[in-house]
Coordinates of C-alpha atoms in Angstrom, one line a residue:
P188 CA 80.2 79.9 127.4
I189 CA 80.7 82.9 125.1
C190 CA 84.4 82.1 124.6
S191 CA 84.1 78.4 124.1
H192 CA 86.5 78.6 121.2
V193 CA 89.9 80.2 121.6
K194 CA 89.8 82.0 118.2
N195 CA 86.3 83.2 118.7
C196 CA 87.2 84.5 122.1
Q197 CA 90.2 86.4 120.7
V198 CA 88.0 88.0 118.0
L199 CA 85.4 89.1 120.6
Q200 CA 88.2 90.6 122.8
W201 CA 89.6 92.5 119.8
I202 CA 86.2 93.9 118.9
A203 CA 85.5 94.9 122.4
M204 CA 88.8 96.6 122.9
A205 CA 88.7 98.2 119.5
S206 CA 85.3 99.6 120.1
I207 CA 86.5 101.2 123.3
R208 CA 89.4 102.5 121.4
V209 CA 87.1 104.2 118.9
I210 CA 85.3 106.0 121.7
V211 CA 88.6 107.1 123.3
S212 CA 89.9 108.3 119.9
W213 CA 86.9 110.5 119.4
A214 CA 87.5 112.0 122.8
L215 CA 91.1 112.7 122.0
L216 CA 90.3 114.2 118.6
C217 CA 88.0 116.6 120.4
R218 CA 91.0 117.8 122.4
V219 CA 92.8 118.4 119.0
A220 CA 89.8 120.4 117.8
D221 CA 90.1 122.5 120.9
G222 CA 93.7 123.4 119.9
A223 CA 95.7 121.2 122.2
C224 CA 97.7 119.8 119.3
P225 CA 97.8 121.1 115.8
T226 CA 96.3 118.9 113.1
L227 CA 99.1 116.7 111.6
S228 CA 99.8 117.2 107.9
V229 CA 100.7 113.9 106.3
Q230 CA 103.0 113.3 103.3
S231 CA 101.7 114.9 100.1
D232 CA 101.9 113.2 96.8
F233 CA 102.3 109.9 98.6
N234 CA 103.4 106.9 96.5
L235 CA 102.1 103.7 98.1
T236 CA 103.8 101.5 95.5
E237 CA 107.2 102.9 96.3
Y238 CA 106.4 102.8 100.0
L239 CA 105.7 99.0 99.8
R240 CA 108.6 98.3 97.6
A241 CA 111.2 97.2 100.2
S242 CA 111.3 96.4 103.9
W243 CA 111.6 99.2 106.6
Y244 CA 114.1 99.0 109.5
V245 CA 112.8 100.7 112.6
Q246 CA 115.5 103.1 114.0
K247 CA 113.4 104.7 116.7
Q248 CA 109.9 104.1 118.0
Q249 CA 107.6 104.4 120.9
K250 CA 106.4 101.4 122.7
N251 CA 102.8 100.4 122.0
G252 CA 100.2 97.8 122.7
Y253 CA 101.8 95.1 120.5
Q254 CA 105.4 96.2 120.7
P255 CA 106.5 96.4 124.3
T256 CA 110.0 97.7 125.2
S257 CA 111.2 94.1 125.6
S258 CA 110.5 93.4 121.9
L259 CA 112.2 96.5 120.5
N260 CA 115.1 94.6 119.1
C261 CA 116.0 94.3 115.4
V262 CA 112.5 95.6 114.5
V263 CA 111.5 95.3 110.8
A264 CA 108.3 96.1 109.0
T265 CA 107.6 94.7 105.6
Y266 CA 104.5 95.4 103.5
N267 CA 103.3 93.3 100.6
E268 CA 100.3 93.4 98.2
T269 CA 99.8 89.7 98.8
Y270 CA 100.1 87.0 101.4
H271 CA 101.9 84.1 99.8
G272 CA 100.5 85.1 96.5
T273 CA 97.0 85.8 97.6
P274 CA 95.9 89.4 97.4
A275 CA 95.4 91.0 100.8
S276 CA 91.7 91.7 101.4
V277 CA 89.3 93.0 104.1
P278 CA 85.7 91.8 104.2
G279 CA 83.3 94.5 102.8
F280 CA 86.2 96.7 101.6
R281 CA 86.9 97.2 98.0
G282 CA 89.8 99.7 98.3
E283 CA 93.5 99.0 98.3
A284 CA 94.8 96.6 101.0
F285 CA 98.2 95.1 101.8
T286 CA 99.7 92.5 104.2
V287 CA 101.6 93.8 107.2
Y288 CA 104.5 91.8 108.5
N289 CA 106.0 93.1 111.7
D290 CA 108.9 91.2 113.2
C291 CA 111.5 91.6 116.0
R292 CA 113.4 89.6 118.6
R293 CA 112.2 89.1 122.1
G294 CA 114.3 90.0 125.1
G295 CA 117.4 91.1 123.0
K296 CA 119.2 90.8 119.7
D297 CA 119.8 87.1 120.3
G298 CA 116.4 86.3 121.5
P299 CA 113.7 84.3 119.6
V300 CA 112.1 85.7 116.5
C301 CA 108.8 87.3 117.4
N302 CA 106.7 85.9 114.5
N303 CA 109.1 83.9 112.3
F304 CA 107.0 84.4 109.2
T305 CA 109.2 82.4 106.8
S306 CA 109.2 79.3 108.9
P307 CA 107.3 76.3 107.4
D308 CA 105.6 76.0 110.8
F309 CA 104.2 79.5 110.8
K310 CA 100.4 79.6 110.9
P311 CA 98.5 82.9 110.5
S312 CA 96.4 83.9 113.5
F313 CA 93.6 86.4 113.9
A314 CA 96.0 89.3 114.4
I315 CA 99.2 88.1 112.7
P316 CA 99.8 89.2 110.0
L317 CA 97.7 92.4 109.9
C318 CA 96.1 94.2 107.0
G319 CA 96.8 97.7 106.0
R320 CA 94.1 99.6 104.0
V321 CA 93.7 102.9 102.3
P322 CA 90.2 104.1 103.2
D323 CA 90.3 107.3 101.2
K324 CA 92.1 107.5 97.8
A325 CA 92.2 111.2 98.2
E326 CA 94.5 110.9 101.3
P327 CA 96.6 107.7 100.6
A328 CA 99.1 108.6 103.3
K329 CA 96.3 108.1 105.9
I330 CA 96.4 104.4 106.1
S331 CA 94.6 102.3 108.7
V332 CA 95.8 98.9 110.1
A333 CA 93.9 96.1 111.9
P334 CA 93.5 92.3 111.8
C335 CA 92.3 91.5 108.3
L336 CA 88.8 90.3 109.5
L337 CA 88.0 93.6 111.2
P338 CA 86.1 96.4 109.4
N339 CA 87.8 99.7 108.8
F340 CA 85.9 101.6 111.5
L341 CA 87.7 99.3 114.1
A342 CA 91.1 99.8 112.5
G343 CA 93.9 102.0 113.9
G344 CA 95.5 105.0 112.2
Y345 CA 98.8 104.5 110.4
W346 CA 99.7 108.0 109.0
V347 CA 102.8 108.5 107.0
A348 CA 103.7 111.9 108.2
A349 CA 106.8 112.2 106.1
A350 CA 108.6 110.0 103.5
G351 CA 111.6 111.0 101.4
P352 CA 113.7 112.2 99.9
Q353 CA 111.3 112.0 96.8
P354 CA 108.1 110.2 95.8
D355 CA 109.9 107.7 93.5
D356 CA 112.7 107.0 96.1
Y357 CA 111.6 106.6 99.7
Q358 CA 114.6 105.9 101.9
Y359 CA 113.2 107.2 105.2
A360 CA 109.7 107.7 106.7
I361 CA 108.0 108.9 109.9
V362 CA 104.7 107.1 110.8
T363 CA 102.3 108.0 113.6
A364 CA 99.3 106.0 114.9
G365 CA 96.9 108.7 113.7
Q366 CA 96.6 112.2 115.0
P367 CA 99.1 113.1 117.8
T368 CA 97.2 114.1 120.9
V369 CA 99.9 114.2 123.6
E370 CA 101.6 117.5 124.2
R371 CA 105.3 117.6 125.1
S372 CA 107.8 120.4 125.3
D373 CA 109.1 119.8 121.8
G374 CA 105.8 119.1 120.0
C375 CA 103.0 116.5 120.1
T376 CA 103.0 112.8 119.9
T377 CA 100.8 109.7 120.4
P378 CA 100.3 108.0 123.7
D379 CA 102.7 105.3 124.9
T380 CA 100.4 103.9 127.5
C381 CA 98.7 101.1 125.5
S382 CA 99.0 97.7 127.0
N383 CA 96.8 95.6 124.7
P384 CA 97.3 94.8 121.0
A385 CA 93.8 96.0 120.3
Q386 CA 94.7 99.5 121.5
F387 CA 95.8 101.2 118.3
S388 CA 96.1 104.8 119.5
C389 CA 99.7 104.3 120.4
G390 CA 102.6 104.3 118.0
M391 CA 105.4 106.4 116.5
W392 CA 108.1 105.1 114.2
F393 CA 111.2 106.3 112.4
F394 CA 111.9 104.1 109.4
T395 CA 114.9 103.7 107.1
R396 CA 115.5 101.3 104.2
K397 CA 118.9 100.3 105.5
P398 CA 119.4 98.5 108.9
I399 CA 122.2 101.0 109.7
P400 CA 121.5 104.2 107.9
E401 CA 123.9 107.1 107.2
A402 CA 123.9 109.9 109.8
S403 CA 122.5 112.2 107.1
V404 CA 119.4 110.1 106.8
M405 CA 118.8 110.2 110.6
D406 CA 119.3 114.0 110.4
M407 CA 116.6 114.2 107.7
L408 CA 114.2 112.3 109.9
S409 CA 114.8 114.6 112.9
K410 CA 114.4 117.6 110.7
A411 CA 111.2 116.3 109.2
A412 CA 109.8 115.6 112.7
R413 CA 110.6 119.1 113.9
E414 CA 108.9 120.6 110.8
K415 CA 105.8 118.6 111.5
G416 CA 105.7 119.5 115.1
I417 CA 106.2 115.9 116.2
S418 CA 107.8 115.3 119.6
T419 CA 110.6 112.8 119.7
Q420 CA 110.9 112.6 123.5
L421 CA 109.2 109.2 124.0
L422 CA 111.1 107.5 121.2
V423 CA 113.2 104.4 122.0
T424 CA 116.3 103.7 119.9
V425 CA 116.3 100.4 118.1
D426 CA 119.9 99.3 117.5
H427 CA 120.4 97.0 114.5
T428 CA 124.1 96.4 114.9
G429 CA 124.7 92.7 114.7
C430 CA 121.1 91.9 114.1
R431 CA 120.1 88.7 112.2
Y432 CA 116.9 88.6 110.2
D433 CA 116.5 84.9 109.6
G434 CA 112.8 84.0 109.9
Y435 CA 111.8 87.6 108.9
E436 CA 109.8 88.5 105.8
I437 CA 112.3 90.7 104.0
K438 CA 112.0 92.6 100.8
E439 CA 115.5 93.8 99.6
N440 CA 116.0 97.4 98.8
N441 CA 117.3 96.6 95.3
R442 CA 115.4 98.8 92.7
M443 CA 117.2 97.4 89.6
L444 CA 116.5 93.8 90.6
Q445 CA 112.9 94.5 91.4
E446 CA 112.3 96.3 88.1
H447 CA 113.8 93.3 86.2
Q448 CA 111.6 90.9 88.1
R449 CA 108.5 93.1 87.3
I450 CA 109.3 93.1 83.6
L451 CA 109.7 89.3 83.6
V452 CA 106.3 88.9 85.2

């Protein structure tokens, strides 16, 4: 049988679903070209090093193929240049790549950790963790993400629409799964209809460096979304009050400590 090995079967399923996604994405982009949604302008002067510096706590997001509503609890995204000391890499790609650690709790704040990356029993799978890549150095904010073994043309969009307040100090960010194609009364967004992890066209996130940010930071996120023409109607609030992050891969937002460690290395 074609799927005689579980891992091989998973790879084939991902490739099949991702290939369908590419075709659908092209169809949706044709709608954008027809003027349904304006082309999204991403963050200019994007500083990838600063973006990867510390973990991001998701404050609001749309559900997507790998993050259903039941898993939108204590959601954290951490990006690192290496996986346990080994540089992130994508076969056949010589550009910049990094490891993507997404974690959460299933069913509620006290539910089991979704991935438990720091557990000694954790074993990487085909799709966990993922690999981010920068396909075009000229547009570093237009990142793509996929399982590390998949080529870039099968990866999904991960566009940093806004990050601030300044390039050497990112405290908040808005990320979309590529070009928004769904029209709403307050702007455009990405679909929230994906049901499979290989469907990458869904996704919208509001990130902050702090688990519980100041109201002013959330105001800046809302303002940035309005200025970019991004709809917020499908966003789900992720409450971090009382969250525990044991088992998560966390990079602390401590600039002085990180600079000291860099100098020592």
